[in-house]
Amino acid sequence: MSAGETVAGPQNSSMEIHGGKVVYEILGTSDELIVLTPGGRFGKDIPGLRPLAQALVDGGYSVLLWDRPNCGASDIQFYGPSESHMRAETLAALLKGLDRGPCVIAGGSGGARDSMLLSILYPELVSKLVLWNIVGGIYGTFNLGAYYVLPSLQAVRGLGVEGLVQMREWRERIDENPANKQRLLDLDPDEFVKLSLRWLGTYVPKPGQTIPGVDDELFDRITVPTLIIRGGENDLDHPKRTSLEVSCLIRGSTLIDPPWPEDAWERAMEDRASGRSGGFNMFDTWVQAAPDILKFLADS
C-alpha cells in the first residue's frame, strides 16, 4: 500500500503514510472540510470529541477525524524533530492523499500545537485556523516531556524495546492494532533513545519559543483567519498567558473567552484522578465551542 491508497471499513478508512497506517473517518458530505484534532495521545474516539464534530457537521461542514501516529488504531511511528512535527507532516500527507485542502484546521491542547505546526509548515493546506486549550508555560511544557517521553525512554534504557510492550500506554495501542507489537519490537533501541532525547529537548522551555519546539518568528507564516479560545484563568496545563501570547504572534487573530467554565480543565483532572463516576471527561466541554466556531467561520 502506498501513500494516497485508502482502505475502507464500516466507518473508518486508512492510508499508509511514511510506512505506517493512519486511520481516519470523514463525517458529513459538505465540500467544506474541518480537520478536528484532540490532545494528548488520544484517538478520534476519545469521549467528548465526536459531539463537537457532529455539531460542526450539523452546522454545514464535513469533519475529518483521525488517529494520529501513536494514537487510537493507527500505527506507532517515531520520527521527526518532535512528535507534533511528525503529526503535522502526517496530516499534510493525509490531506494531499485525499485531495482535500485548503480546509479549516481545528484542534485543542496537543491538537492545537499540531494544527499550528501544520499551518506554519504547510500553509497551502489551511484556509482558517481554530485553536483552544493551548499548552504552554513551565509546568505545562515540562509535564509533556515527563508524561509522553520519559517513561518510554527509561523503559528502553532499562529493558530494551521489550520494555515498551509492557507499558500500559503501548499495550493499549497494541490492543487496538495488534501489528503495533511487532512495530515496537522492531525498533532499534539506540535510535529510539536518540529520538526520545530529541523529543524531550523540545519540551525544555527556551527563549523565543512560546510553543514547545516552534520559534516565535515562524508564526509570521500563519496569515489565515484564526480563532483562539483562551485558556482558563488558573489552568496550569493551558495557561491563559500562553493563549494571549499566541494571539499576539498570529497577527489579526481573534481571541475569545472560553465558552466553558474557567475551571473546567481543573475539575476534569480532579474527576479523572479520583475515578469519580459522572464527572467530566477531559474533552466533554468542547462541544460548547461549536456556536463560537461556526460563527467565526461564517464571519471570517
Short mmCIF file of C-alpha atoms in Angstrom, two decimals:
data_model
loop_
_atom_site.label_atom_id
_atom_site.label_comp_id
_atom_site.label_asym_id
_atom_site.label_seq_id
_atom_site.Cartn_x
_atom_site.Cartn_y
_atom_site.Cartn_z
CA MET A 1 0.00 0.00 0.00
CA SER A 2 1.39 3.45 -0.86
CA ALA A 3 0.59 6.98 0.29
CA GLY A 4 -2.71 8.00 -1.22
CA GLU A 5 -4.18 4.49 -1.29
CA THR A 6 -7.04 4.07 1.15
CA VAL A 7 -8.71 1.05 2.66
CA ALA A 8 -12.31 1.49 3.78
CA GLY A 9 -14.00 -0.16 6.75
CA PRO A 10 -17.51 0.10 8.20
CA GLN A 11 -16.77 3.68 9.35
CA ASN A 12 -13.02 4.00 9.24
CA SER A 13 -10.62 4.26 6.38
CA SER A 14 -6.85 4.09 6.47
CA MET A 15 -3.95 5.41 4.43
CA GLU A 16 -0.32 4.36 4.56
CA ILE A 17 1.89 7.36 5.24
CA HIS A 18 5.64 7.16 5.80
CA GLY A 19 5.43 3.41 6.26
CA GLY A 20 2.63 3.48 8.83
CA LYS A 21 -1.14 3.05 8.69
CA VAL A 22 -3.16 6.15 9.61
CA VAL A 23 -6.82 5.58 10.48
CA TYR A 24 -9.40 8.29 9.78
CA GLU A 25 -13.03 8.94 9.02
CA ILE A 26 -14.99 11.78 7.44
CA LEU A 27 -18.36 12.81 8.83
CA GLY A 28 -20.82 14.72 6.64
CA THR A 29 -20.98 15.34 2.91
CA SER A 30 -20.12 19.02 2.56
CA ASP A 31 -17.21 20.08 0.38
CA GLU A 32 -16.14 22.42 3.21
CA LEU A 33 -13.94 20.31 5.47
CA ILE A 34 -12.86 20.85 9.08
CA VAL A 35 -9.98 18.75 10.43
CA LEU A 36 -10.59 18.18 14.13
CA THR A 37 -7.67 17.05 16.32
CA PRO A 38 -7.81 16.26 20.06
CA GLY A 39 -4.97 16.47 22.56
CA GLY A 40 -2.54 14.13 24.24
CA ARG A 41 -2.11 10.73 22.66
CA PHE A 42 -5.87 10.31 22.48
CA GLY A 43 -7.51 8.92 19.36
CA LYS A 44 -10.53 10.17 17.48
CA ASP A 45 -12.93 8.17 19.66
CA ILE A 46 -11.98 9.88 22.93
CA PRO A 47 -15.23 10.86 24.72
CA GLY A 48 -16.23 14.44 24.04
CA LEU A 49 -14.69 14.84 20.59
CA ARG A 50 -17.46 13.34 18.49
CA PRO A 51 -20.24 15.59 19.89
CA LEU A 52 -18.24 18.63 18.77
CA ALA A 53 -17.66 17.02 15.37
CA GLN A 54 -21.37 16.30 14.98
CA ALA A 55 -22.30 19.86 15.95
CA LEU A 56 -19.96 21.16 13.23
CA VAL A 57 -21.49 18.74 10.73
CA ASP A 58 -24.95 19.98 11.74
CA GLY A 59 -23.61 23.48 11.05
CA GLY A 60 -22.99 22.60 7.41
CA TYR A 61 -19.44 21.24 7.34
CA SER A 62 -17.76 17.89 6.87
CA VAL A 63 -15.35 16.87 9.63
CA LEU A 64 -12.22 14.75 9.33
CA LEU A 65 -11.40 12.79 12.50
CA TRP A 66 -8.09 10.95 12.54
CA ASP A 67 -5.94 8.79 14.76
CA ARG A 68 -2.56 10.44 14.75
CA PRO A 69 0.51 8.18 14.85
CA ASN A 70 0.76 6.70 18.38
CA CYS A 71 -2.97 7.27 18.92
CA GLY A 72 -6.05 5.08 18.59
CA ALA A 73 -5.83 2.35 15.95
CA SER A 74 -3.11 3.95 13.82
CA ASP A 75 0.39 2.52 13.59
CA ILE A 76 3.03 3.55 16.06
CA GLN A 77 5.69 5.76 14.49
CA PHE A 78 8.73 7.68 15.72
CA TYR A 79 10.47 10.26 13.53
CA GLY A 80 10.95 13.98 13.12
CA PRO A 81 12.14 16.88 15.29
CA SER A 82 9.19 16.39 17.67
CA GLU A 83 6.03 14.34 17.90
CA SER A 84 3.97 17.34 16.77
CA HIS A 85 6.25 17.82 13.75
CA MET A 86 5.65 14.17 12.87
CA ARG A 87 1.91 14.60 13.20
CA ALA A 88 1.83 17.78 11.12
CA GLU A 89 3.78 16.02 8.38
CA THR A 90 1.42 13.05 8.59
CA LEU A 91 -1.70 15.22 8.39
CA ALA A 92 -0.30 17.08 5.39
CA ALA A 93 0.27 13.79 3.57
CA LEU A 94 -3.21 12.59 4.56
CA LEU A 95 -4.90 15.70 3.19
CA LYS A 96 -2.85 15.58 0.00
CA GLY A 97 -3.67 11.88 -0.41
CA LEU A 98 -7.37 12.68 -0.02
CA ASP A 99 -7.02 15.63 -2.41
CA ARG A 100 -8.52 17.92 0.22
CA GLY A 101 -7.45 21.42 1.09
CA PRO A 102 -7.21 24.17 1.80
CA CYS A 103 -9.53 23.44 4.72
CA VAL A 104 -10.30 24.55 8.25
CA ILE A 105 -7.77 23.19 10.75
CA ALA A 106 -9.04 22.99 14.33
CA GLY A 107 -7.58 21.45 17.45
CA GLY A 108 -7.36 21.62 21.22
CA SER A 109 -4.48 21.04 23.63
CA GLY A 110 -1.86 18.92 21.79
CA GLY A 111 -4.15 19.10 18.76
CA ALA A 112 -3.78 22.88 18.82
CA ARG A 113 0.01 22.52 18.68
CA ASP A 114 -0.27 20.03 15.80
CA SER A 115 -2.64 22.42 13.99
CA MET A 116 -0.34 25.42 14.43
CA LEU A 117 2.62 23.45 13.07
CA LEU A 118 0.63 22.28 10.05
CA SER A 119 -0.34 25.90 9.37
CA ILE A 120 3.29 27.01 9.61
CA LEU A 121 4.80 24.17 7.56
CA TYR A 122 2.02 23.63 5.01
CA PRO A 123 0.11 26.93 4.71
CA GLU A 124 -1.31 25.92 1.34
CA LEU A 125 -3.49 23.33 3.09
CA VAL A 126 -5.11 25.75 5.54
CA SER A 127 -8.00 28.14 4.91
CA LYS A 128 -8.79 29.02 8.54
CA LEU A 129 -7.39 28.02 11.93
CA VAL A 130 -9.19 27.39 15.23
CA LEU A 131 -7.24 26.77 18.47
CA TRP A 132 -8.10 26.16 22.11
CA ASN A 133 -6.51 24.77 25.30
CA ILE A 134 -3.04 25.74 24.04
CA VAL A 135 -0.31 24.16 26.18
CA GLY A 136 2.49 26.37 27.45
CA GLY A 137 4.34 27.63 30.49
CA ILE A 138 6.94 25.85 32.57
CA TYR A 139 4.57 23.40 34.25
CA GLY A 140 2.60 22.54 31.11
CA THR A 141 5.69 22.10 28.95
CA PHE A 142 7.69 20.05 31.47
CA ASN A 143 4.61 17.91 32.07
CA LEU A 144 4.51 16.96 28.38
CA GLY A 145 8.07 15.67 28.43
CA ALA A 146 7.61 13.87 31.73
CA TYR A 147 4.39 12.18 30.64
CA TYR A 148 4.95 11.39 26.97
CA VAL A 149 8.70 10.90 26.60
CA LEU A 150 10.48 9.97 29.83
CA PRO A 151 8.58 6.75 30.70
CA SER A 152 9.31 5.13 27.33
CA LEU A 153 12.88 6.41 27.31
CA GLN A 154 13.50 4.93 30.75
CA ALA A 155 11.85 1.64 29.79
CA VAL A 156 14.11 1.19 26.76
CA ARG A 157 17.24 2.13 28.68
CA GLY A 158 16.41 -0.45 31.33
CA LEU A 159 14.79 -3.29 29.39
CA GLY A 160 15.36 -2.59 25.71
CA VAL A 161 12.44 -2.28 23.30
CA GLU A 162 10.82 -5.26 25.02
CA GLY A 163 10.15 -2.87 27.88
CA LEU A 164 7.81 -0.82 25.68
CA VAL A 165 5.33 -3.65 25.15
CA GLN A 166 5.00 -3.97 28.94
CA MET A 167 3.84 -0.36 29.32
CA ARG A 168 0.12 0.33 29.64
CA GLU A 169 0.19 3.09 27.03
CA TRP A 170 1.67 0.90 24.31
CA ARG A 171 -0.36 -2.15 25.35
CA GLU A 172 -3.45 -0.07 24.63
CA ARG A 173 -2.11 0.72 21.16
CA ILE A 174 -1.46 -2.99 20.63
CA ASP A 175 -4.99 -3.84 21.76
CA GLU A 176 -6.43 -1.50 19.12
CA ASN A 177 -3.91 -2.51 16.46
CA PRO A 178 -2.07 -5.83 17.08
CA ALA A 179 0.51 -5.01 14.41
CA ASN A 180 1.90 -2.38 16.75
CA LYS A 181 3.55 -5.03 18.94
CA GLN A 182 5.94 -6.05 16.20
CA ARG A 183 6.47 -2.41 15.21
CA LEU A 184 7.70 -1.76 18.76
CA LEU A 185 9.88 -4.85 18.88
CA ASP A 186 11.45 -3.89 15.54
CA LEU A 187 12.68 -0.55 16.88
CA ASP A 188 16.42 -0.04 17.18
CA PRO A 189 16.95 0.74 20.89
CA ASP A 190 19.88 3.09 20.31
CA GLU A 191 18.00 5.07 17.68
CA PHE A 192 14.93 5.18 19.90
CA VAL A 193 16.97 6.67 22.74
CA LYS A 194 18.41 9.31 20.38
CA LEU A 195 14.96 10.22 19.11
CA SER A 196 13.49 10.31 22.63
CA LEU A 197 16.21 12.68 23.79
CA ARG A 198 15.47 14.90 20.79
CA TRP A 199 11.75 14.88 21.53
CA LEU A 200 12.44 15.50 25.22
CA GLY A 201 14.58 18.50 24.34
CA THR A 202 11.60 20.02 22.58
CA TYR A 203 9.84 20.31 25.93
CA VAL A 204 12.62 22.26 27.64
CA PRO A 205 11.35 25.88 27.73
CA LYS A 206 13.53 28.15 25.59
CA PRO A 207 13.61 31.91 24.99
CA GLY A 208 11.72 32.80 21.84
CA GLN A 209 9.55 29.67 21.88
CA THR A 210 6.07 30.29 23.24
CA ILE A 211 5.07 26.88 21.90
CA PRO A 212 7.49 23.97 22.51
CA GLY A 213 9.77 23.37 19.55
CA VAL A 214 8.39 26.27 17.49
CA ASP A 215 10.35 29.51 17.11
CA ASP A 216 8.13 32.55 17.62
CA GLU A 217 9.22 34.10 14.32
CA LEU A 218 7.67 31.19 12.41
CA PHE A 219 4.20 32.39 13.38
CA ASP A 220 4.56 35.09 10.71
CA ARG A 221 3.73 32.29 8.26
CA ILE A 222 0.20 31.99 9.65
CA THR A 223 -1.82 34.54 7.70
CA VAL A 224 -5.25 32.88 7.57
CA PRO A 225 -8.17 33.96 9.78
CA THR A 226 -7.52 32.45 13.21
CA LEU A 227 -9.78 31.98 16.23
CA ILE A 228 -8.17 31.40 19.63
CA ILE A 229 -10.23 30.33 22.64
CA ARG A 230 -8.10 31.32 25.59
CA GLY A 231 -7.11 29.01 28.41
CA GLY A 232 -8.81 29.06 31.79
CA GLU A 233 -7.88 31.56 34.46
CA ASN A 234 -5.94 29.08 36.63
CA ASP A 235 -5.27 26.28 34.14
CA LEU A 236 -1.60 25.30 34.57
CA ASP A 237 -1.64 22.98 31.54
CA HIS A 238 -3.14 25.52 29.12
CA PRO A 239 -2.28 28.89 30.65
CA LYS A 240 -4.30 31.98 29.84
CA ARG A 241 -0.97 33.75 29.29
CA THR A 242 0.03 31.33 26.52
CA SER A 243 -3.23 31.97 24.65
CA LEU A 244 -2.62 35.72 24.88
CA GLU A 245 0.95 35.33 23.64
CA VAL A 246 -0.13 33.19 20.67
CA SER A 247 -2.79 35.77 19.82
CA CYS A 248 0.00 38.36 19.66
CA LEU A 249 2.14 36.11 17.46
CA ILE A 250 -0.65 35.41 14.94
CA ARG A 251 -1.43 38.83 13.53
CA GLY A 252 -5.09 39.63 13.14
CA SER A 253 -6.21 36.63 15.18
CA THR A 254 -9.45 36.72 17.15
CA LEU A 255 -9.22 35.90 20.87
CA ILE A 256 -12.35 34.99 22.85
CA ASP A 257 -13.12 33.85 26.38
CA PRO A 258 -13.80 30.14 26.85
CA PRO A 259 -17.46 29.12 26.47
CA TRP A 260 -16.99 26.56 29.27
CA PRO A 261 -16.35 27.33 32.97
CA GLU A 262 -12.98 28.88 33.79
CA ASP A 263 -12.11 25.84 35.92
CA ALA A 264 -13.41 23.16 33.53
CA TRP A 265 -10.00 21.57 32.95
CA GLU A 266 -9.10 21.50 36.64
CA ARG A 267 -12.40 19.85 37.55
CA ALA A 268 -11.95 17.29 34.78
CA MET A 269 -8.47 16.47 36.06
CA GLU A 270 -9.81 16.00 39.57
CA ASP A 271 -12.57 13.69 38.37
CA ARG A 272 -10.13 11.68 36.27
CA ALA A 273 -7.64 11.34 39.12
CA SER A 274 -10.26 10.29 41.65
CA GLY A 275 -12.15 7.96 39.31
CA ARG A 276 -15.43 9.61 40.21
CA SER A 277 -18.31 8.42 38.05
CA GLY A 278 -20.48 11.03 36.41
CA GLY A 279 -17.66 13.57 36.29
CA PHE A 280 -16.35 15.31 33.21
CA ASN A 281 -14.12 13.61 30.72
CA MET A 282 -11.36 15.97 29.68
CA PHE A 283 -13.00 16.97 26.41
CA ASP A 284 -16.68 16.87 27.38
CA THR A 285 -16.98 20.65 27.41
CA TRP A 286 -15.53 21.11 23.92
CA VAL A 287 -18.93 20.82 22.24
CA GLN A 288 -19.78 24.14 23.89
CA ALA A 289 -17.36 25.81 21.47
CA ALA A 290 -19.39 24.80 18.40
CA PRO A 291 -21.51 28.00 18.21
CA ASP A 292 -18.44 30.23 18.51
CA ILE A 293 -16.54 28.20 15.91
CA LEU A 294 -19.43 28.22 13.45
CA LYS A 295 -19.95 31.97 13.91
CA PHE A 296 -16.27 32.66 13.35
CA LEU A 297 -16.19 30.52 10.20
CA ALA A 298 -19.27 32.27 8.84
CA ASP A 299 -17.98 35.77 9.59
CA SER A 300 -14.34 35.41 8.54
#
